[in-house]
GROMACS .gro file of C-alpha atoms in nm:
model
  395
    1MET     CA    1   5.743 -11.257  -1.356
    2PRO     CA    2   6.113 -11.336  -1.294
    3PHE     CA    3   6.283 -11.012  -1.191
    4CYS     CA    4   6.599 -10.942  -0.996
    5TYR     CA    5   6.627 -10.615  -0.800
    6VAL     CA    6   7.001 -10.573  -0.841
    7GLY     CA    7   7.056 -10.326  -0.557
    8GLU     CA    8   6.957 -10.595  -0.308
    9TYR     CA    9   7.263 -10.798  -0.410
   10GLN     CA   10   7.510 -10.509  -0.409
   11THR     CA   11   7.685 -10.304  -0.145
   12GLY     CA   12   7.799  -9.946  -0.092
   13ALA     CA   13   7.741  -9.691  -0.366
   14ASP     CA   14   7.623  -9.957  -0.611
   15ALA     CA   15   7.341 -10.060  -0.379
   16VAL     CA   16   7.233  -9.698  -0.336
   17SER     CA   17   7.246  -9.599  -0.704
   18ASN     CA   18   7.072  -9.918  -0.819
   19LYS     CA   19   6.796  -9.922  -0.560
   20GLY     CA   20   6.476 -10.013  -0.742
   21ILE     CA   21   6.653 -10.116  -1.064
   22LYS     CA   22   6.509 -10.446  -1.181
   23ILE     CA   23   6.644 -10.684  -1.445
   24PHE     CA   24   6.413 -10.924  -1.624
   25TYR     CA   25   6.555 -11.273  -1.679
   26ARG     CA   26   6.444 -11.615  -1.788
   27THR     CA   27   6.587 -11.959  -1.714
   28TYR     CA   28   6.565 -12.265  -1.937
   29GLY     CA   29   6.639 -12.631  -1.876
   30ALA     CA   30   6.813 -12.782  -1.575
   31GLY     CA   31   7.144 -12.940  -1.494
   32PRO     CA   32   7.489 -12.888  -1.343
   33ILE     CA   33   7.628 -12.699  -1.645
   34LYS     CA   34   7.534 -12.330  -1.619
   35VAL     CA   35   7.526 -12.095  -1.919
   36PHE     CA   36   7.457 -11.722  -1.897
   37MET     CA   37   7.371 -11.531  -2.218
   38ILE     CA   38   7.396 -11.151  -2.257
   39ILE     CA   39   7.242 -10.994  -2.566
   40GLY     CA   40   7.338 -10.676  -2.747
   41LEU     CA   41   7.212 -10.327  -2.828
   42ALA     CA   42   6.834 -10.279  -2.842
   43ALA     CA   43   6.772 -10.656  -2.829
   44THR     CA   44   6.589 -10.867  -2.571
   45HIS     CA   45   6.674 -11.203  -2.417
   46ASP     CA   46   6.478 -11.404  -2.675
   47SER     CA   47   6.728 -11.308  -2.947
   48TRP     CA   48   6.925 -11.603  -2.804
   49ASN     CA   49   6.647 -11.850  -2.892
   50PRO     CA   50   6.844 -12.028  -3.170
   51GLN     CA   51   7.127 -12.093  -2.924
   52ILE     CA   52   6.898 -12.190  -2.636
   53GLU     CA   53   6.723 -12.439  -2.862
   54GLY     CA   54   7.058 -12.567  -2.986
   55LEU     CA   55   7.176 -12.636  -2.630
   56LEU     CA   56   6.849 -12.765  -2.484
   57GLY     CA   57   6.623 -12.867  -2.770
   58THR     CA   58   6.354 -12.623  -2.651
   59VAL     CA   59   6.298 -12.252  -2.591
   60LYS     CA   60   6.026 -12.303  -2.330
   61PRO     CA   61   6.124 -12.104  -2.019
   62ASN     CA   62   6.113 -12.259  -1.674
   63ASP     CA   63   5.850 -12.007  -1.560
   64ALA     CA   64   5.602 -12.145  -1.815
   65ASP     CA   65   5.276 -12.272  -1.672
   66ASP     CA   66   5.377 -12.638  -1.695
   67GLY     CA   67   5.717 -12.587  -1.532
   68ILE     CA   68   6.059 -12.705  -1.639
   69SER     CA   69   6.090 -12.866  -1.981
   70ASP     CA   70   6.089 -13.244  -1.991
   71ILE     CA   71   6.392 -13.238  -2.219
   72GLU     CA   72   6.695 -13.298  -1.998
   73LYS     CA   73   7.030 -13.195  -2.143
   74GLY     CA   74   7.220 -13.142  -1.819
   75ILE     CA   75   7.240 -12.770  -1.898
   76GLU     CA   76   7.063 -12.473  -1.743
   77VAL     CA   77   7.058 -12.143  -1.929
   78PHE     CA   78   6.954 -11.797  -1.825
   79ALA     CA   79   6.930 -11.486  -2.038
   80ILE     CA   80   6.846 -11.126  -1.947
   81ASP     CA   81   6.700 -10.808  -2.086
   82ASN     CA   82   6.975 -10.554  -2.023
   83ARG     CA   83   6.879 -10.233  -1.848
   84GLY     CA   84   6.724  -9.997  -2.101
   85VAL     CA   85   6.527 -10.251  -2.303
   86GLY     CA   86   6.244 -10.502  -2.280
   87ARG     CA   87   6.097 -10.558  -1.935
   88SER     CA   88   6.399 -10.437  -1.740
   89SER     CA   89   6.426 -10.093  -1.582
   90ILE     CA   90   6.502  -9.798  -1.809
   91PRO     CA   91   6.709  -9.537  -1.622
   92THR     CA   92   6.684  -9.188  -1.771
   93LYS     CA   93   7.047  -9.077  -1.732
   94ARG     CA   94   7.313  -9.183  -1.981
   95SER     CA   95   7.565  -9.208  -1.698
   96GLU     CA   96   7.361  -9.499  -1.561
   97TYR     CA   97   7.459  -9.709  -1.863
   98THR     CA   98   7.814  -9.841  -1.889
   99THR     CA   99   7.942 -10.193  -1.952
  100ARG     CA  100   8.080 -10.193  -1.596
  101ILE     CA  101   7.738 -10.108  -1.449
  102ILE     CA  102   7.556 -10.364  -1.666
  103ALA     CA  103   7.817 -10.629  -1.585
  104LYS     CA  104   7.740 -10.572  -1.218
  105ASP     CA  105   7.369 -10.610  -1.301
  106ALA     CA  106   7.455 -10.948  -1.452
  107ILE     CA  107   7.650 -11.061  -1.146
  108ALA     CA  108   7.358 -10.957  -0.926
  109VAL     CA  109   7.127 -11.186  -1.126
  110MET     CA  110   7.378 -11.470  -1.091
  111ASP     CA  111   7.378 -11.413  -0.714
  112HIS     CA  112   6.998 -11.397  -0.717
  113LEU     CA  113   6.990 -11.741  -0.883
  114GLY     CA  114   7.262 -11.877  -0.656
  115TRP     CA  115   7.503 -11.946  -0.944
  116LYS     CA  116   7.868 -11.942  -0.839
  117LYS     CA  117   8.016 -11.988  -1.188
  118ALA     CA  118   7.889 -11.998  -1.544
  119HIS     CA  119   7.987 -12.018  -1.907
  120VAL     CA  120   7.923 -11.659  -2.019
  121PHE     CA  121   7.822 -11.582  -2.378
  122GLY     CA  122   7.782 -11.227  -2.509
  123HIS     CA  123   7.677 -11.090  -2.847
  124SER     CA  124   7.783 -10.745  -2.978
  125MET     CA  125   7.725 -10.499  -2.690
  126GLY     CA  126   7.657 -10.809  -2.484
  127GLY     CA  127   8.008 -10.923  -2.572
  128MET     CA  128   8.146 -10.596  -2.437
  129ILE     CA  129   7.947 -10.648  -2.117
  130ALA     CA  130   8.063 -11.010  -2.095
  131SER     CA  131   8.428 -10.914  -2.139
  132LYS     CA  132   8.396 -10.643  -1.872
  133LEU     CA  133   8.229 -10.897  -1.642
  134ALA     CA  134   8.521 -11.132  -1.707
  135ALA     CA  135   8.768 -10.857  -1.613
  136LEU     CA  136   8.582 -10.757  -1.296
  137PHE     CA  137   8.481 -11.106  -1.177
  138PRO     CA  138   8.714 -11.358  -1.345
  139ASP     CA  139   8.651 -11.615  -1.071
  140ARG     CA  140   8.283 -11.636  -1.175
  141LEU     CA  141   8.351 -11.761  -1.530
  142LEU     CA  142   8.396 -12.115  -1.658
  143SER     CA  143   8.446 -11.996  -2.018
  144LEU     CA  144   8.379 -11.688  -2.230
  145ALA     CA  145   8.224 -11.662  -2.577
  146LEU     CA  146   8.233 -11.325  -2.755
  147LEU     CA  147   8.014 -11.305  -3.065
  148ASN     CA  148   8.053 -11.017  -3.312
  149VAL     CA  149   8.226 -10.803  -3.053
  150THR     CA  150   8.460 -10.505  -3.070
  151GLY     CA  151   8.667 -10.319  -2.814
  152GLY     CA  152   8.410 -10.039  -2.794
  153GLY     CA  153   8.470  -9.667  -2.845
  154TYR     CA  154   8.594  -9.585  -3.196
  155GLU     CA  155   8.572  -9.954  -3.285
  156CYS     CA  156   8.192  -9.919  -3.272
  157LEU     CA  157   8.208  -9.716  -3.591
  158PRO     CA  158   8.079  -9.921  -3.883
  159LYS     CA  159   8.264  -9.992  -4.203
  160LEU     CA  160   8.284  -9.672  -4.407
  161ASP     CA  161   8.098  -9.723  -4.733
  162ARG     CA  162   7.771  -9.609  -4.891
  163GLN     CA  163   7.578  -9.916  -4.775
  164THR     CA  164   7.660  -9.882  -4.406
  165LEU     CA  165   7.615  -9.505  -4.409
  166SER     CA  166   7.269  -9.558  -4.556
  167ILE     CA  167   7.191  -9.819  -4.290
  168ALA     CA  168   7.304  -9.582  -4.013
  169VAL     CA  169   7.083  -9.299  -4.139
  170ARG     CA  170   6.780  -9.530  -4.179
  171PHE     CA  171   6.835  -9.678  -3.833
  172LEU     CA  172   6.835  -9.337  -3.666
  173ARG     CA  173   6.521  -9.233  -3.857
  174ALA     CA  174   6.323  -9.552  -3.795
  175LYS     CA  175   6.007  -9.462  -3.601
  176THR     CA  176   5.776  -9.755  -3.673
  177PRO     CA  177   5.812 -10.135  -3.640
  178GLU     CA  178   5.802 -10.161  -4.021
  179GLN     CA  179   6.085  -9.910  -4.069
  180ARG     CA  180   6.288 -10.066  -3.791
  181ALA     CA  181   6.238 -10.419  -3.927
  182ALA     CA  182   6.354 -10.317  -4.276
  183VAL     CA  183   6.676 -10.159  -4.153
  184ASP     CA  184   6.743 -10.437  -3.899
  185LEU     CA  185   6.750 -10.696  -4.177
  186ASP     CA  186   7.022 -10.506  -4.364
  187THR     CA  187   7.210 -10.454  -4.038
  188HIS     CA  188   7.196 -10.814  -3.920
  189TYR     CA  189   7.239 -11.029  -4.230
  190THR     CA  190   7.434 -11.056  -4.552
  191GLN     CA  191   7.248 -10.969  -4.872
  192GLU     CA  192   7.326 -11.318  -5.002
  193TYR     CA  193   7.141 -11.473  -4.707
  194LEU     CA  194   6.840 -11.239  -4.743
  195GLN     CA  195   6.802 -11.326  -5.112
  196GLU     CA  196   6.783 -11.702  -5.052
  197SER     CA  197   6.453 -11.867  -5.143
  198VAL     CA  198   6.246 -12.010  -4.859
  199GLY     CA  199   5.919 -12.181  -4.953
  200GLY     CA  200   5.864 -11.973  -5.265
  201GLU     CA  201   5.951 -11.643  -5.092
  202THR     CA  202   6.280 -11.472  -5.026
  203ARG     CA  203   6.422 -11.502  -4.678
  204ARG     CA  204   6.402 -11.122  -4.655
  205THR     CA  205   6.022 -11.136  -4.693
  206VAL     CA  206   5.985 -11.410  -4.431
  207LEU     CA  207   6.218 -11.242  -4.182
  208TYR     CA  208   6.059 -10.901  -4.239
  209GLN     CA  209   5.721 -11.034  -4.129
  210GLU     CA  210   5.876 -11.201  -3.824
  211TYR     CA  211   6.065 -10.885  -3.728
  212VAL     CA  212   5.759 -10.659  -3.758
  213LYS     CA  213   5.559 -10.899  -3.541
  214ALA     CA  214   5.834 -10.923  -3.277
  215ILE     CA  215   5.898 -10.548  -3.261
  216SER     CA  216   5.524 -10.471  -3.252
  217SER     CA  217   5.469 -10.712  -2.963
  218SER     CA  218   5.759 -10.585  -2.751
  219GLY     CA  219   5.738 -10.220  -2.857
  220MET     CA  220   6.007  -9.988  -2.988
  221GLN     CA  221   6.294  -9.924  -2.751
  222SER     CA  222   6.262  -9.596  -2.561
  223ASN     CA  223   6.493  -9.305  -2.639
  224HIS     CA  224   6.638  -9.318  -2.287
  225GLY     CA  225   6.719  -9.686  -2.323
  226PHE     CA  226   6.868  -9.653  -2.669
  227ASP     CA  227   7.079  -9.348  -2.584
  228GLY     CA  228   7.198  -9.515  -2.266
  229GLN     CA  229   7.301  -9.837  -2.437
  230ILE     CA  230   7.479  -9.640  -2.710
  231ASN     CA  231   7.668  -9.465  -2.429
  232ALA     CA  232   7.764  -9.804  -2.284
  233CYS     CA  233   7.911  -9.908  -2.620
  234TRP     CA  234   8.087  -9.580  -2.684
  235THR     CA  235   8.247  -9.559  -2.338
  236HIS     CA  236   8.346  -9.926  -2.325
  237LYS     CA  237   8.716 -10.003  -2.309
  238LEU     CA  238   8.927 -10.296  -2.200
  239SER     CA  239   9.236 -10.158  -2.031
  240ARG     CA  240   9.564 -10.349  -2.006
  241THR     CA  241   9.468 -10.434  -1.649
  242ASP     CA  242   9.130 -10.567  -1.769
  243LEU     CA  243   9.299 -10.787  -2.027
  244GLU     CA  244   9.547 -10.916  -1.771
  245MET     CA  245   9.263 -10.999  -1.534
  246ILE     CA  246   9.083 -11.193  -1.807
  247ARG     CA  247   9.395 -11.389  -1.899
  248ASN     CA  248   9.476 -11.450  -1.533
  249GLY     CA  249   9.128 -11.602  -1.498
  250GLY     CA  250   9.261 -11.898  -1.695
  251PHE     CA  251   8.931 -11.984  -1.868
  252LEU     CA  252   8.900 -12.066  -2.239
  253ILE     CA  253   8.762 -11.804  -2.478
  254SER     CA  254   8.596 -11.831  -2.817
  255VAL     CA  255   8.577 -11.517  -3.034
  256ILE     CA  256   8.308 -11.587  -3.297
  257HIS     CA  257   8.248 -11.340  -3.579
  258GLY     CA  258   8.076 -11.301  -3.915
  259ARG     CA  259   8.329 -11.202  -4.181
  260TYR     CA  260   8.081 -10.967  -4.349
  261ASP     CA  261   7.959 -10.786  -4.038
  262VAL     CA  262   7.900 -10.422  -4.139
  263ILE     CA  263   7.858 -10.304  -3.779
  264ALA     CA  264   8.133 -10.475  -3.580
  265GLN     CA  265   8.427 -10.518  -3.814
  266VAL     CA  266   8.600 -10.854  -3.799
  267SER     CA  267   8.947 -10.694  -3.781
  268HIS     CA  268   8.866 -10.560  -3.433
  269ALA     CA  269   8.761 -10.905  -3.315
  270ARG     CA  270   9.082 -11.057  -3.451
  271ARG     CA  271   9.286 -10.797  -3.264
  272LEU     CA  272   9.102 -10.868  -2.939
  273ALA     CA  273   9.150 -11.243  -2.980
  274LYS     CA  274   9.525 -11.195  -3.027
  275LYS     CA  275   9.540 -10.989  -2.709
  276LEU     CA  276   9.380 -11.281  -2.523
  277TYR     CA  277   9.632 -11.539  -2.649
  278PRO     CA  278   9.678 -11.824  -2.559
  279PHE     CA  279   9.330 -11.862  -2.411
  280ALA     CA  280   9.135 -11.746  -2.717
  281LYS     CA  281   9.030 -11.923  -3.033
  282MET     CA  282   8.917 -11.721  -3.337
  283VAL     CA  283   8.612 -11.859  -3.523
  284GLU     CA  284   8.523 -11.675  -3.844
  285LEU     CA  285   8.201 -11.766  -4.023
  286HIS     CA  286   8.035 -11.667  -4.350
  287GLY     CA  287   7.777 -11.430  -4.209
  288GLY     CA  288   7.684 -11.083  -4.093
  289HIS     CA  289   7.632 -10.916  -3.756
  290LEU     CA  290   7.368 -11.161  -3.635
  291VAL     CA  291   7.580 -11.460  -3.726
  292SER     CA  292   7.414 -11.653  -3.442
  293HIS     CA  293   7.094 -11.654  -3.652
  294GLU     CA  294   7.245 -11.664  -4.001
  295ARG     CA  295   7.483 -11.951  -3.922
  296THR     CA  296   7.302 -12.106  -3.628
  297LYS     CA  297   7.437 -12.459  -3.667
  298GLU     CA  298   7.802 -12.351  -3.688
  299VAL     CA  299   7.768 -12.108  -3.396
  300ASN     CA  300   7.597 -12.368  -3.177
  301GLU     CA  301   7.869 -12.620  -3.258
  302ALA     CA  302   8.135 -12.364  -3.162
  303LEU     CA  303   7.960 -12.290  -2.832
  304LEU     CA  304   7.919 -12.659  -2.748
  305GLU     CA  305   8.284 -12.715  -2.834
  306LEU     CA  306   8.380 -12.438  -2.592
  307ILE     CA  307   8.166 -12.584  -2.313
  308ARG     CA  308   8.310 -12.933  -2.366
  309ALA     CA  309   8.667 -12.805  -2.376
  310ALA     CA  310   8.619 -12.600  -2.059
  311GLU     CA  311   8.446 -12.884  -1.874
  312SER     CA  312   8.725 -13.126  -1.969
  313GLN     CA  313   8.989 -12.868  -1.867
  314THR     CA  314   9.157 -12.856  -2.207
  315SER     CA  315   9.483 -12.664  -2.190
  316PRO     CA  316   9.492 -12.319  -2.354
  317HIS     CA  317   9.769 -12.420  -2.595
  318ASP     CA  318   9.563 -12.716  -2.713
  319TRP     CA  319   9.261 -12.488  -2.749
  320THR     CA  320   9.391 -12.182  -2.932
  321ASN     CA  321   9.425 -12.161  -3.309
  322LEU     CA  322   9.621 -11.835  -3.292
  323SER     CA  323   9.991 -11.778  -3.334
  324GLU     CA  324  10.199 -11.642  -3.048
  325LYS     CA  325  10.376 -11.402  -3.281
  326SER     CA  326  10.220 -11.081  -3.405
  327THR     CA  327  10.114 -11.085  -3.771
  328GLY     CA  328  10.114 -10.717  -3.852
  329PHE     CA  329  10.221 -10.367  -3.755
  330TRP     CA  330   9.891 -10.288  -3.582
  331SER     CA  331   9.889 -10.615  -3.390
  332THR     CA  332  10.046 -10.667  -3.053
  333SER     CA  333  10.144 -10.988  -2.879
  334TRP     CA  334  10.107 -11.055  -2.511
  335ASN     CA  335  10.371 -11.232  -2.310
  336PHE     CA  336  10.237 -11.378  -1.988
  337SER     CA  337  10.561 -11.366  -1.796
  338SER     CA  338  10.655 -11.010  -1.882
  339GLY     CA  339  10.323 -10.829  -1.934
  340TYR     CA  340  10.233 -10.614  -2.232
  341LYS     CA  341  10.495 -10.602  -2.507
  342SER     CA  342  10.513 -10.539  -2.876
  343GLU     CA  343  10.645 -10.795  -3.121
  344GLY     CA  344  10.999 -10.680  -3.067
  345GLY     CA  345  10.959 -10.692  -2.690
  346SER     CA  346  11.024 -10.323  -2.623
  347SER     CA  347  10.786 -10.138  -2.391
  348ASN     CA  348  10.865  -9.817  -2.583
  349GLU     CA  349  10.752  -9.983  -2.905
  350SER     CA  350  10.427 -10.091  -2.741
  351VAL     CA  351  10.358  -9.734  -2.630
  352ILE     CA  352  10.426  -9.606  -2.984
  353ILE     CA  353  10.190  -9.864  -3.132
  354SER     CA  354   9.923  -9.780  -2.876
  355ILE     CA  355   9.949  -9.409  -2.958
  356ALA     CA  356   9.942  -9.481  -3.331
  357GLU     CA  357   9.629  -9.694  -3.291
  358THR     CA  358   9.456  -9.416  -3.098
  359VAL     CA  359   9.546  -9.154  -3.358
  360TRP     CA  360   9.424  -9.384  -3.636
  361ARG     CA  361   9.089  -9.439  -3.464
  362ILE     CA  362   9.043  -9.065  -3.407
  363MET     CA  363   9.114  -9.002  -3.775
  364LEU     CA  364   8.858  -9.266  -3.871
  365TYR     CA  365   8.603  -9.107  -3.641
  366ILE     CA  366   8.655  -8.758  -3.781
  367PHE     CA  367   8.643  -8.891  -4.136
  368SER     CA  368   8.318  -9.082  -4.068
  369ILE     CA  369   8.153  -8.771  -3.927
  370PHE     CA  370   8.262  -8.576  -4.234
  371VAL     CA  371   8.125  -8.843  -4.469
  372LEU     CA  372   7.793  -8.860  -4.284
  373ALA     CA  373   7.760  -8.480  -4.296
  374PHE     CA  374   7.848  -8.473  -4.665
  375GLU     CA  375   7.597  -8.749  -4.742
  376TYR     CA  376   7.322  -8.560  -4.556
  377ILE     CA  377   7.399  -8.229  -4.730
  378ARG     CA  378   7.410  -8.403  -5.068
  379ARG     CA  379   7.058  -8.538  -5.017
  380VAL     CA  380   6.900  -8.211  -4.902
  381PRO     CA  381   6.842  -8.072  -5.255
  382ARG     CA  382   6.645  -8.387  -5.343
  383ARG     CA  383   6.394  -8.310  -5.069
  384ILE     CA  384   6.338  -7.950  -5.184
  385ARG     CA  385   6.055  -7.936  -5.432
  386PRO     CA  386   6.109  -7.685  -5.714
  387VAL     CA  387   5.876  -7.386  -5.704
  388LYS     CA  388   5.676  -7.321  -6.017
  389VAL     CA  389   5.729  -6.966  -6.136
  390GLY     CA  390   5.457  -6.815  -6.353
  391THR     CA  391   5.493  -6.544  -6.616
  392GLY     CA  392   5.602  -6.226  -6.446
  393PHE     CA  393   5.604  -5.857  -6.534
  394THR     CA  394   5.910  -5.736  -6.715
  395SER     CA  395   6.026  -5.383  -6.751
   0.00000   0.00000   0.00000
């Protein structure tokens, strides 16, 4: 099986701490154009199948019995199971899961394959990992695609309404493939998409059967892996230095997002795209969190457009569809020649906005915890069965 022992490609403390850690990967196709795909929380590499098929016309891996696919597209793709899921190692300590650590895992696999540069695509948590990789190793990227991504931390909190609170509670309680499949559908797709008719059945029914089969075959993610990956999301942050490193890399970026994502809110993606001006393009699609499956054709077209633009060395200003000027109080614009500034250009104003954003996110976090606690307490009486009281003695 194709594994990479990441410690063998690292030095110093990284090599010591990651000794024995193995990352499962698969390669597809062949050609001079290299594409590296990083998937999100609790998912395995094959969640990228719609995109792999869109780029290559096949999802047959190169380690299949009959070798490399006959379909030649000039593109080679590899995708990984992040640490904590699938066939990769599952460290037991939360501290062994951060986007920085997993980004270094990814670079180790690139070194293992002998890839110098690649177009890097990341979805959700995978987008956080991809953006951290871009900040740490900007010279290894040809382009960057961030699908349904946020800035991590408080931005990982879902939209605050009854539907998403219900999804969160069901997700945490899911213990069987059937329970997990049911909640995953509501997490990944819009209700409109799930209600569509497919061959006499609803898409929900068809997808439910596929999800149960997939989860049953790969097994439920371990508690260590899930807790660790949650820690990676929660502790993720792109500092000003990280953002400067990404912009200084000079590669084109596509931020692709479903407008109705209940997990990663589109407003966070818009904010991130603005911070990466002029290299970023914002692509909003009619879909949910797994927009890569719900709107496969549009996502694949956006990814191919990014690859073509990067390969032809399109200039950032011809690529971006964003405005240089900020469009709101919470937004900030970035000026390449003078560093981080607010719309008015004052560094004091930028500090004030940064503090205000932090306070706002803390307030949202506290409020969400309160709502979750209230919702749980409200449901407790429903679970308590009334006790039948018979006729008693009276005085």
